[in-house]
PDB file of C-alpha atoms and ligand atoms in Angstrom:
ATOM      1  CA  MET A  30      -2.696  11.567  -3.423  1.00  0.00           C
ATOM      2  CA  SER A  31      -5.350   9.802  -5.544  1.00  0.00           C
ATOM      3  CA  GLU A  32      -5.218   6.027  -6.093  1.00  0.00           C
ATOM      4  CA  SER A  33      -4.336   6.483  -9.749  1.00  0.00           C
ATOM      5  CA  ALA A  34      -1.507   8.960  -9.014  1.00  0.00           C
ATOM      6  CA  LYS A  35       0.491   6.327  -7.144  1.00  0.00           C
ATOM      7  CA  CYS A  36      -0.709   3.256  -9.101  1.00  0.00           C
ATOM      8  CA  ILE A  37       2.049   1.610 -11.163  1.00  0.00           C
ATOM      9  CA  PHE A  38      -0.304   0.499 -13.961  1.00  0.00           C
ATOM     10  CA  CYS A  39      -1.840   3.999 -14.199  1.00  0.00           C
ATOM     11  CA  LYS A  40       1.736   5.279 -14.543  1.00  0.00           C
ATOM     12  CA  ILE A  41       2.195   2.877 -17.487  1.00  0.00           C
ATOM     13  CA  VAL A  42      -1.083   4.090 -19.044  1.00  0.00           C
ATOM     14  CA  ARG A  43       0.095   7.713 -18.705  1.00  0.00           C
ATOM     15  CA  GLY A  44       3.538   6.865 -20.082  1.00  0.00           C
ATOM     16  CA  ASP A  45       5.239   7.940 -16.835  1.00  0.00           C
ATOM     17  CA  ILE A  46       7.072   4.605 -16.668  1.00  0.00           C
ATOM     18  CA  PRO A  47       8.005   2.330 -19.559  1.00  0.00           C
ATOM     19  CA  ALA A  48       6.323  -0.929 -20.521  1.00  0.00           C
ATOM     20  CA  VAL A  49       6.561  -3.252 -23.500  1.00  0.00           C
ATOM     21  CA  LYS A  50       3.181  -2.671 -25.106  1.00  0.00           C
ATOM     22  CA  VAL A  51       1.445  -5.117 -27.412  1.00  0.00           C
ATOM     23  CA  ARG A  52      -1.563  -3.017 -28.316  1.00  0.00           C
ATOM     24  CA  GLU A  53      -3.868  -0.379 -26.935  1.00  0.00           C
ATOM     25  CA  ASP A  54      -7.211   1.174 -27.734  1.00  0.00           C
ATOM     26  CA  GLU A  55      -9.238   3.925 -26.132  1.00  0.00           C
ATOM     27  CA  ALA A  56     -10.154   1.909 -23.046  1.00  0.00           C
ATOM     28  CA  THR A  57      -7.650  -0.943 -22.686  1.00  0.00           C
ATOM     29  CA  LEU A  58      -3.926  -1.654 -22.784  1.00  0.00           C
ATOM     30  CA  VAL A  59      -2.145  -4.952 -23.382  1.00  0.00           C
ATOM     31  CA  PHE A  60       1.493  -5.191 -22.302  1.00  0.00           C
ATOM     32  CA  MET A  61       4.093  -7.796 -21.423  1.00  0.00           C
ATOM     33  CA  ASP A  62       4.438  -8.944 -17.813  1.00  0.00           C
ATOM     34  CA  ILE A  63       7.873  -7.900 -16.583  1.00  0.00           C
ATOM     35  CA  GLN A  64       8.268 -11.116 -14.565  1.00  0.00           C
ATOM     36  CA  PRO A  65       6.694 -13.679 -16.871  1.00  0.00           C
ATOM     37  CA  ALA A  66       5.435 -17.050 -15.675  1.00  0.00           C
ATOM     38  CA  SER A  67       6.238 -18.239 -19.211  1.00  0.00           C
ATOM     39  CA  PRO A  68       7.490 -16.591 -22.418  1.00  0.00           C
ATOM     40  CA  GLY A  69       4.678 -14.446 -23.862  1.00  0.00           C
ATOM     41  CA  HIS A  70       2.927 -13.763 -20.525  1.00  0.00           C
ATOM     42  CA  ALA A  71       0.854 -10.608 -21.089  1.00  0.00           C
ATOM     43  CA  LEU A  72      -1.484  -8.440 -19.025  1.00  0.00           C
ATOM     44  CA  VAL A  73      -4.709  -6.723 -20.090  1.00  0.00           C
ATOM     45  CA  ILE A  74      -5.828  -3.683 -18.097  1.00  0.00           C
ATOM     46  CA  PRO A  75      -8.533  -1.023 -18.316  1.00  0.00           C
ATOM     47  CA  LYS A  76      -7.106   2.471 -18.767  1.00  0.00           C
ATOM     48  CA  THR A  77      -9.458   3.748 -16.078  1.00  0.00           C
ATOM     49  CA  HIS A  78      -8.231   2.883 -12.593  1.00  0.00           C
ATOM     50  CA  ALA A  79     -10.177   0.253 -10.651  1.00  0.00           C
ATOM     51  CA  ALA A  80      -8.509  -1.820  -7.937  1.00  0.00           C
ATOM     52  CA  ASP A  81     -10.125  -5.178  -8.621  1.00  0.00           C
ATOM     53  CA  LEU A  82     -13.155  -7.138  -9.829  1.00  0.00           C
ATOM     54  CA  TYR A  83     -15.284  -5.751  -7.000  1.00  0.00           C
ATOM     55  CA  GLU A  84     -14.602  -2.172  -8.064  1.00  0.00           C
ATOM     56  CA  ILE A  85     -14.418  -2.193 -11.868  1.00  0.00           C
ATOM     57  CA  ALA A  86     -17.410  -0.729 -13.715  1.00  0.00           C
ATOM     58  CA  GLU A  87     -19.395  -3.314 -15.669  1.00  0.00           C
ATOM     59  CA  THR A  88     -18.818  -1.462 -18.948  1.00  0.00           C
ATOM     60  CA  ASP A  89     -15.027  -1.508 -18.407  1.00  0.00           C
ATOM     61  CA  LEU A  90     -15.178  -5.175 -17.370  1.00  0.00           C
ATOM     62  CA  ASN A  91     -16.941  -6.075 -20.612  1.00  0.00           C
ATOM     63  CA  ILE A  92     -14.500  -4.076 -22.707  1.00  0.00           C
ATOM     64  CA  VAL A  93     -11.484  -5.659 -20.959  1.00  0.00           C
ATOM     65  CA  THR A  94     -12.979  -9.126 -21.481  1.00  0.00           C
ATOM     66  CA  ALA A  95     -13.376  -8.463 -25.207  1.00  0.00           C
ATOM     67  CA  THR A  96      -9.730  -7.364 -25.347  1.00  0.00           C
ATOM     68  CA  VAL A  97      -8.682 -10.501 -23.448  1.00  0.00           C
ATOM     69  CA  GLN A  98     -10.384 -12.620 -26.115  1.00  0.00           C
ATOM     70  CA  ARG A  99      -8.659 -10.748 -28.967  1.00  0.00           C
ATOM     71  CA  ALA A 100      -5.299 -10.968 -27.189  1.00  0.00           C
ATOM     72  CA  ALA A 101      -5.761 -14.708 -26.562  1.00  0.00           C
ATOM     73  CA  ARG A 102      -6.567 -15.337 -30.228  1.00  0.00           C
ATOM     74  CA  ALA A 103      -3.498 -13.345 -31.310  1.00  0.00           C
ATOM     75  CA  MET A 104      -1.306 -15.117 -28.746  1.00  0.00           C
ATOM     76  CA  ARG A 105      -2.533 -18.533 -29.913  1.00  0.00           C
ATOM     77  CA  GLN A 106      -1.784 -17.648 -33.522  1.00  0.00           C
ATOM     78  CA  ALA A 107       1.602 -16.061 -32.797  1.00  0.00           C
ATOM     79  CA  LEU A 108       3.046 -18.430 -30.217  1.00  0.00           C
ATOM     80  CA  ALA A 109       1.078 -21.664 -30.769  1.00  0.00           C
ATOM     81  CA  PRO A 110       0.988 -22.607 -27.071  1.00  0.00           C
ATOM     82  CA  ASP A 111      -0.732 -25.847 -25.983  1.00  0.00           C
ATOM     83  CA  GLY A 112      -3.080 -23.696 -23.897  1.00  0.00           C
ATOM     84  CA  ILE A 113      -3.529 -20.218 -22.438  1.00  0.00           C
ATOM     85  CA  ARG A 114      -4.112 -19.778 -18.736  1.00  0.00           C
ATOM     86  CA  ILE A 115      -6.251 -16.765 -17.773  1.00  0.00           C
ATOM     87  CA  VAL A 116      -5.694 -15.583 -14.199  1.00  0.00           C
ATOM     88  CA  GLN A 117      -7.233 -12.636 -12.385  1.00  0.00           C
ATOM     89  CA  THR A 118      -6.458 -11.975  -8.722  1.00  0.00           C
ATOM     90  CA  ASN A 119      -8.493 -10.079  -6.119  1.00  0.00           C
ATOM     91  CA  GLY A 120      -6.885  -9.304  -2.765  1.00  0.00           C
ATOM     92  CA  ALA A 121      -3.426 -10.073  -1.416  1.00  0.00           C
ATOM     93  CA  ALA A 122      -4.622 -13.460  -0.157  1.00  0.00           C
ATOM     94  CA  ALA A 123      -5.406 -14.396  -3.760  1.00  0.00           C
ATOM     95  CA  GLY A 124      -1.930 -13.336  -4.852  1.00  0.00           C
ATOM     96  CA  GLN A 125      -2.776  -9.813  -6.030  1.00  0.00           C
ATOM     97  CA  THR A 126       0.272  -7.563  -5.860  1.00  0.00           C
ATOM     98  CA  VAL A 127      -0.807  -4.695  -8.138  1.00  0.00           C
ATOM     99  CA  PHE A 128      -4.102  -3.114  -7.146  1.00  0.00           C
ATOM    100  CA  HIS A 129      -5.258  -2.055 -10.620  1.00  0.00           C
ATOM    101  CA  TYR A 130      -7.579  -4.610 -12.249  1.00  0.00           C
ATOM    102  CA  HIS A 131      -5.636  -6.835 -14.642  1.00  0.00           C
ATOM    103  CA  VAL A 132      -6.043 -10.129 -16.424  1.00  0.00           C
ATOM    104  CA  HIS A 133      -3.033 -12.403 -16.942  1.00  0.00           C
ATOM    105  CA  LEU A 134      -2.703 -14.333 -20.212  1.00  0.00           C
ATOM    106  CA  ILE A 135      -0.125 -17.056 -19.691  1.00  0.00           C
ATOM    107  CA  PRO A 136       0.808 -19.267 -22.655  1.00  0.00           C
ATOM    108  CA  MET A 137       1.155 -22.844 -21.403  1.00  0.00           C
ATOM    109  CA  ARG A 138       3.057 -25.878 -22.655  1.00  0.00           C
ATOM    110  CA  GLU A 139       2.096 -29.480 -21.928  1.00  0.00           C
ATOM    111  CA  GLY A 140       3.582 -30.430 -18.558  1.00  0.00           C
ATOM    112  CA  GLN A 141       4.391 -26.824 -17.571  1.00  0.00           C
ATOM    113  CA  LYS A 142       4.057 -26.112 -13.844  1.00  0.00           C
ATOM    114  CA  LEU A 143       1.092 -23.881 -12.996  1.00  0.00           C
ATOM    115  CA  GLY A 144       1.946 -20.503 -11.528  1.00  0.00           C
ATOM    116  CA  THR A 145       1.197 -16.855 -12.090  1.00  0.00           C
ATOM    117  CA  HIS A 146       4.537 -15.250 -11.441  1.00  0.00           C
ATOM    118  CA  GLY A 147       7.985 -15.878 -12.780  1.00  0.00           C
ATOM    119  CA  ARG A 148      11.016 -15.646 -10.562  1.00  0.00           C
ATOM    120  CA  ALA A 149      13.099 -13.142 -12.492  1.00  0.00           C
ATOM    121  CA  PRO A 150      12.610 -10.017 -14.611  1.00  0.00           C
ATOM    122  CA  ALA A 151      12.650 -10.813 -18.317  1.00  0.00           C
ATOM    123  CA  ASP A 152      15.085  -9.363 -20.823  1.00  0.00           C
ATOM    124  CA  THR A 153      13.454  -6.300 -22.420  1.00  0.00           C
ATOM    125  CA  GLU A 154      14.570  -7.254 -25.916  1.00  0.00           C
ATOM    126  CA  ASP A 155      12.989 -10.709 -25.504  1.00  0.00           C
ATOM    127  CA  LEU A 156       9.743  -9.077 -24.324  1.00  0.00           C
ATOM    128  CA  LYS A 157       9.780  -6.710 -27.304  1.00  0.00           C
ATOM    129  CA  ALA A 158      10.243  -9.584 -29.755  1.00  0.00           C
ATOM    130  CA  LEU A 159       7.354 -11.569 -28.215  1.00  0.00           C
ATOM    131  CA  ALA A 160       5.131  -8.454 -28.142  1.00  0.00           C
ATOM    132  CA  ALA A 161       5.858  -7.835 -31.823  1.00  0.00           C
ATOM    133  CA  ARG A 162       4.883 -11.401 -32.738  1.00  0.00           C
ATOM    134  CA  ILE A 163       1.578 -11.128 -30.860  1.00  0.00           C
ATOM    135  CA  ARG A 164       0.889  -7.671 -32.345  1.00  0.00           C
ATOM    136  CA  GLU A 165       1.559  -8.902 -35.902  1.00  0.00           C
ATOM    137  CA  ALA A 166      -0.850 -11.814 -35.455  1.00  0.00           C
ATOM    138  CA  TRP A 167      -3.440  -9.416 -33.964  1.00  0.00           C
ATOM    139  CA  GLU A 168      -3.200  -6.889 -36.746  1.00  0.00           C
ATOM    140  CA  GLY A 169      -2.993  -9.545 -39.428  1.00  0.00           C
TER     141      GLY A 169
HETATM  142  P1  AMP B   4      -0.861  -9.889  -9.565  1.00  0.00           P
HETATM  143  O1  AMP B   4       0.056 -10.621  -8.617  1.00  0.00           O
HETATM  144  O2  AMP B   4      -2.009 -10.705 -10.067  1.00  0.00           O
HETATM  145  O3  AMP B   4      -1.276  -8.559  -8.952  1.00  0.00           O
HETATM  146  O4  AMP B   4       0.002  -9.573 -10.858  1.00  0.00           O
HETATM  147  C1  AMP B   4       0.755  -8.418 -11.039  1.00  0.00           C
HETATM  148  C2  AMP B   4       1.676  -8.685 -12.183  1.00  0.00           C
HETATM  149  O5  AMP B   4       2.190  -7.444 -12.634  1.00  0.00           O
HETATM  150  C3  AMP B   4       2.880  -9.572 -11.840  1.00  0.00           C
HETATM  151  O6  AMP B   4       2.877 -10.722 -12.684  1.00  0.00           O
HETATM  152  C4  AMP B   4       4.082  -8.658 -12.102  1.00  0.00           C
HETATM  153  O7  AMP B   4       5.182  -9.360 -12.652  1.00  0.00           O
HETATM  154  C5  AMP B   4       3.512  -7.629 -13.058  1.00  0.00           C
HETATM  155  N1  AMP B   4       4.154  -6.321 -13.038  1.00  0.00           N
HETATM  156  C6  AMP B   4       4.437  -5.560 -11.947  1.00  0.00           C
HETATM  157  N2  AMP B   4       5.008  -4.402 -12.327  1.00  0.00           N
HETATM  158  C7  AMP B   4       5.082  -4.423 -13.679  1.00  0.00           C
HETATM  159  C8  AMP B   4       5.577  -3.517 -14.671  1.00  0.00           C
HETATM  160  N3  AMP B   4       6.109  -2.338 -14.333  1.00  0.00           N
HETATM  161  N4  AMP B   4       5.503  -3.882 -15.971  1.00  0.00           N
HETATM  162  C9  AMP B   4       4.968  -5.078 -16.314  1.00  0.00           C
HETATM  163  N5  AMP B   4       4.470  -5.967 -15.427  1.00  0.00           N
HETATM  164  C10 AMP B   4       4.536  -5.657 -14.138  1.00  0.00           C
HETATM  165 ZN1   ZN B   5      -4.321   2.298 -11.612  1.00  0.00          ZN
END
């Protein structure tokens, strides 16, 4: 079986499993993290499978980075966090659990504890409402 056939994020890209999407274009997808470190926590991924920073093609990396900037601007406008933490993990030792390149955008509040993963799955309706707010800010 190919890497992408069994990869959970490729399954989301193909629509084989559900996700709360914020926005997508030809090459990237932005969706809500199912176990958010804080409300609004989103992930940006390339649609083409690459395990990590070592493997991703430079063109895809640049496109993902541009999407991360657009998503961060929309998140700042929609949710007015005190800051946005950008996290990208490579290898299990760095905390990577899904081996499809992804960038975390974690809205932060003053005094909030740093961390990449929440403890519990979020309510889908809450995720949908947050995604809609970010999407509306993005699309103006
Ligand atoms: P990392 O530990 O950097 O590999 O981050 C993987 C992230 O993917 C974690 O924050 C998970 O909560 C998130 N995640 C895993 N499966 C899903 C899914 N099906 N939908 C949305 N987010 C997911
Ligand atoms: Zn994949």
